[in-house]
Coordinates of C-alpha atoms in Angstrom, one line a residue:
M1 CA 23.1 -45.0 33.7
L2 CA 22.5 -49.0 33.2
I3 CA 19.1 -49.4 32.5
L4 CA 17.1 -53.0 32.0
K5 CA 13.7 -52.5 30.2
F6 CA 11.3 -55.6 29.1
L7 CA 9.4 -54.5 26.6
W8 CA 6.2 -56.6 26.1
A9 CA 4.9 -55.0 23.1
P10 CA 7.6 -56.8 20.2
D11 CA 6.3 -54.1 17.9
P12 CA 9.8 -51.5 17.4
K13 CA 7.2 -49.0 17.0
A14 CA 6.4 -49.1 20.5
I15 CA 9.8 -50.3 21.6
S16 CA 11.4 -46.7 20.1
L17 CA 9.3 -44.6 22.8
G18 CA 12.3 -45.7 25.6
G19 CA 11.3 -45.3 29.2
I20 CA 11.0 -42.4 31.5
S21 CA 14.0 -41.0 31.7
I22 CA 16.1 -43.3 29.3
D23 CA 16.4 -43.8 25.4
T24 CA 16.3 -47.6 23.9
A25 CA 18.4 -47.9 20.7
L26 CA 16.0 -47.8 18.1
V27 CA 14.9 -44.9 16.6
P28 CA 11.3 -44.7 14.4
E29 CA 11.2 -45.0 10.8
L30 CA 12.8 -42.7 7.9
G31 CA 10.3 -39.1 8.2
T32 CA 9.0 -39.5 11.7
S33 CA 8.9 -36.7 13.5
T34 CA 8.7 -36.9 17.6
I35 CA 7.5 -34.3 20.4
T36 CA 7.6 -35.9 23.9
G37 CA 6.2 -33.5 26.8
Q38 CA 6.7 -33.8 30.3
A39 CA 6.5 -31.9 33.8
D40 CA 6.0 -32.8 37.4
T41 CA 4.4 -31.9 40.8
N42 CA 8.4 -30.3 41.4
G43 CA 7.9 -28.0 38.7
N44 CA 10.4 -29.7 36.2
S45 CA 9.5 -29.9 33.0
G46 CA 10.9 -31.1 29.3
L47 CA 9.9 -30.8 26.1
K48 CA 11.8 -32.7 23.0
L49 CA 11.3 -32.7 19.3
K50 CA 12.9 -34.7 17.2
H51 CA 13.0 -36.1 13.2
S52 CA 14.5 -39.5 12.1
I53 CA 16.7 -38.2 8.6
S54 CA 17.3 -42.2 8.1
D55 CA 16.1 -45.2 9.4
A56 CA 19.0 -45.5 11.6
F57 CA 19.6 -41.8 12.7
E58 CA 17.4 -39.6 14.6
V59 CA 18.0 -36.0 15.0
T60 CA 17.6 -34.0 18.3
V61 CA 15.8 -30.1 17.0
V62 CA 15.0 -29.1 20.4
D63 CA 16.1 -30.7 23.5
Y64 CA 14.1 -27.8 26.4
G65 CA 14.4 -28.4 30.3
S66 CA 13.5 -26.1 33.2
N67 CA 14.7 -27.3 36.5
N68 CA 13.0 -26.3 40.4
N69 CA 13.6 -27.4 43.7
V70 CA 16.5 -29.5 42.5
P71 CA 18.6 -30.4 45.6
Q72 CA 21.7 -27.9 45.8
T73 CA 24.1 -30.5 47.4
I74 CA 27.3 -30.5 43.9
Q75 CA 28.5 -28.0 42.1
Q76 CA 26.3 -29.2 38.8
A77 CA 23.4 -28.6 40.5
S78 CA 24.1 -25.1 41.2
L79 CA 25.7 -24.6 37.6
Y80 CA 22.8 -26.8 35.5
A81 CA 19.8 -27.3 38.1
D82 CA 19.2 -24.2 40.1
D83 CA 15.4 -23.0 40.6
G84 CA 14.0 -21.3 37.6
S85 CA 16.6 -22.7 35.1
Q86 CA 16.2 -23.4 31.4
N87 CA 18.4 -25.8 29.3
F88 CA 18.5 -25.8 25.4
R89 CA 20.1 -28.1 23.7
I90 CA 20.5 -29.7 20.7
G91 CA 22.2 -33.8 19.3
G92 CA 21.2 -36.8 17.8
K93 CA 21.1 -40.9 18.3
G94 CA 22.7 -42.9 15.3
I95 CA 22.4 -47.1 15.5
L96 CA 25.4 -49.0 15.1
L97 CA 23.4 -52.4 15.1
S98 CA 20.3 -53.8 14.5
P99 CA 18.6 -57.2 14.1
L100 CA 17.0 -55.9 10.8
R101 CA 20.1 -55.1 9.6
G102 CA 20.9 -59.2 10.9
G103 CA 22.6 -58.3 13.8
P104 CA 21.5 -60.2 17.3
F105 CA 20.4 -56.7 19.4
W106 CA 20.1 -53.2 18.9
V107 CA 23.2 -50.7 19.7
A108 CA 23.1 -47.1 19.1
V109 CA 25.2 -44.2 20.9
S110 CA 23.3 -40.7 21.4
G111 CA 25.0 -37.6 22.7
S112 CA 24.0 -33.7 23.5
L113 CA 25.2 -30.2 23.5
G114 CA 23.4 -26.8 25.3
R115 CA 23.4 -24.7 27.6
N116 CA 22.2 -23.6 30.8
I117 CA 20.4 -20.0 31.3
S118 CA 19.3 -18.7 34.6
D119 CA 20.0 -15.8 36.7
N120 CA 22.6 -17.1 38.4
N121 CA 24.8 -18.8 35.9
S122 CA 23.8 -17.8 32.4
F123 CA 25.1 -20.1 29.8
Q124 CA 27.0 -22.7 31.9
G125 CA 26.8 -25.5 29.2
Y126 CA 28.0 -29.4 29.3
A127 CA 28.4 -32.5 27.1
F128 CA 25.6 -35.5 27.7
G129 CA 26.5 -39.1 26.2
E130 CA 25.2 -42.0 26.1
I131 CA 25.6 -45.9 24.9
I132 CA 22.0 -48.1 24.6
G133 CA 22.0 -51.9 24.1
T134 CA 19.0 -53.4 23.4
W135 CA 18.6 -57.5 23.1
Q136 CA 15.0 -58.5 22.1
L137 CA 15.2 -62.1 23.6
N138 CA 11.8 -63.4 22.5
P139 CA 8.7 -61.6 21.6
K140 CA 7.8 -60.9 24.3
L141 CA 10.8 -59.7 26.3
A142 CA 13.3 -57.1 25.6
F143 CA 16.8 -56.2 27.6
S144 CA 18.7 -52.6 27.5
I145 CA 21.7 -51.4 29.0
N146 CA 22.0 -47.8 29.2
P147 CA 25.3 -46.5 30.2
K148 CA 25.4 -42.3 30.8
V149 CA 27.6 -39.7 31.7
A150 CA 28.2 -35.7 31.9
W151 CA 30.7 -33.8 30.9
S152 CA 31.7 -30.6 32.5
G153 CA 33.8 -28.4 33.6
A154 CA 32.9 -29.2 37.0
G155 CA 33.3 -32.4 37.2
N156 CA 31.9 -35.8 35.4
L157 CA 28.8 -37.8 36.5
Y158 CA 27.9 -40.8 35.1
G159 CA 25.6 -43.5 36.8
L160 CA 24.0 -46.8 36.0
G161 CA 20.3 -48.1 36.3
L162 CA 17.5 -50.7 35.6
G163 CA 14.3 -50.5 34.8
G164 CA 11.3 -52.3 33.1
N165 CA 8.3 -52.3 30.8
I166 CA 5.9 -55.1 31.9
A167 CA 2.4 -55.3 29.9
I168 CA -0.1 -55.7 32.3
G169 CA -2.9 -55.3 29.4
Q170 CA -3.2 -54.9 25.7
K171 CA -2.0 -51.1 25.6
L172 CA -0.7 -50.6 29.0
E173 CA 2.8 -50.9 30.4
L174 CA 4.3 -50.8 34.2
L175 CA 7.6 -49.4 34.0
P176 CA 9.9 -49.8 37.1
E177 CA 13.1 -48.2 36.9
I178 CA 16.0 -48.0 39.7
I179 CA 19.2 -45.8 38.5
V180 CA 22.7 -46.0 40.9
V181 CA 24.1 -42.9 40.4
G182 CA 27.7 -42.8 40.1
D183 CA 29.5 -45.3 43.1
D184 CA 27.6 -43.9 46.2
L185 CA 24.3 -46.6 46.8
S186 CA 22.7 -44.1 49.1
K187 CA 22.5 -41.6 45.5
T188 CA 19.8 -44.3 44.1
T189 CA 16.7 -43.1 42.6
S190 CA 13.6 -44.5 41.7
T191 CA 11.2 -44.5 38.9
V192 CA 8.0 -45.9 38.6
G193 CA 5.8 -44.9 36.0
L194 CA 1.8 -46.7 34.2
R195 CA 2.0 -46.0 29.8
Y196 CA -1.3 -46.2 28.2
H197 CA -0.8 -46.4 24.3
F198 CA -3.8 -44.8 22.4
N199 CA -2.6 -46.1 19.1
D200 CA 1.2 -46.4 17.5
S201 CA 1.4 -42.5 17.8
I202 CA 0.2 -41.8 21.2
A203 CA 1.0 -42.7 24.5
T204 CA 1.0 -41.0 27.7
T205 CA 2.6 -42.2 30.5
I206 CA 2.1 -41.3 34.7
Y207 CA 4.7 -41.5 36.9
A208 CA 6.0 -41.0 40.7
S209 CA 9.9 -40.7 40.7
T210 CA 12.4 -39.3 43.5
A211 CA 15.4 -38.8 41.0
A212 CA 16.2 -35.2 41.4
S213 CA 15.0 -34.3 37.7
L214 CA 14.6 -36.0 34.2
N215 CA 16.2 -33.8 32.5
N216 CA 19.8 -34.9 31.2
I217 CA 21.7 -34.3 33.8
G218 CA 19.5 -34.4 36.7
Q219 CA 19.3 -37.9 36.2
L220 CA 22.9 -38.3 37.1
L221 CA 22.7 -35.5 40.1
G222 CA 20.7 -38.1 42.8
K223 CA 18.1 -38.1 45.3
G224 CA 14.8 -35.0 45.3
D225 CA 11.9 -34.8 46.8
T226 CA 9.6 -37.3 45.1
A227 CA 7.7 -36.3 42.3
V228 CA 4.8 -36.9 40.2
G229 CA 4.5 -36.4 37.2
T230 CA 3.1 -37.2 33.5
M231 CA 4.4 -37.6 30.0
I232 CA 2.7 -37.6 26.5
T233 CA 4.3 -38.6 23.4
I234 CA 3.3 -38.0 20.1
K235 CA 4.3 -39.4 16.4
M236 CA 3.6 -37.9 13.5

């Protein structure tokens, strides 16, 4: 998935929160733990616990996702995102290049492995990988590119996306995103949200999305029923 993000908050602490369905090529500082919870009106939900073991590597200790009302139009949907299924994953993200270490922009790689547990397809698994590049063009503008791919025995999925973070107030951001799934423009999904930063440690986002799900492979399954959701992120 290719993501274009405009970040009006030059502070890397704000940029490291990422977006709604994508991440940026930054990690919080050493010793920081991040908890992110998300739920929408289609019954999809997620919970992630991450911990930075250095200034350049973040471990995903827990990545839990629950899926509902995901269109069962392809085999990957029925195997990994059927109604009532729960996905448990672990992974990590490492920074390869950073302006804080003399680089012109941030580059990171991330990946996760896990299993889907459901009444129909228990313990089916897939790998999910990303390469993320983030450029801070000036104090008010940053740009990220983020191809994503899901590898599975049922076939691979990939996508390209465009998105943005636009400041509309000192603590408020508008987050638009468009994701083109594979090479089929008819599967293009859109997401738009508002994020409010209470402080450097807590932010909440309200969003609407046409994506089948925001949980990992769900981002690459094409369109679903439009959902309204909320996300909260806490850094400790």
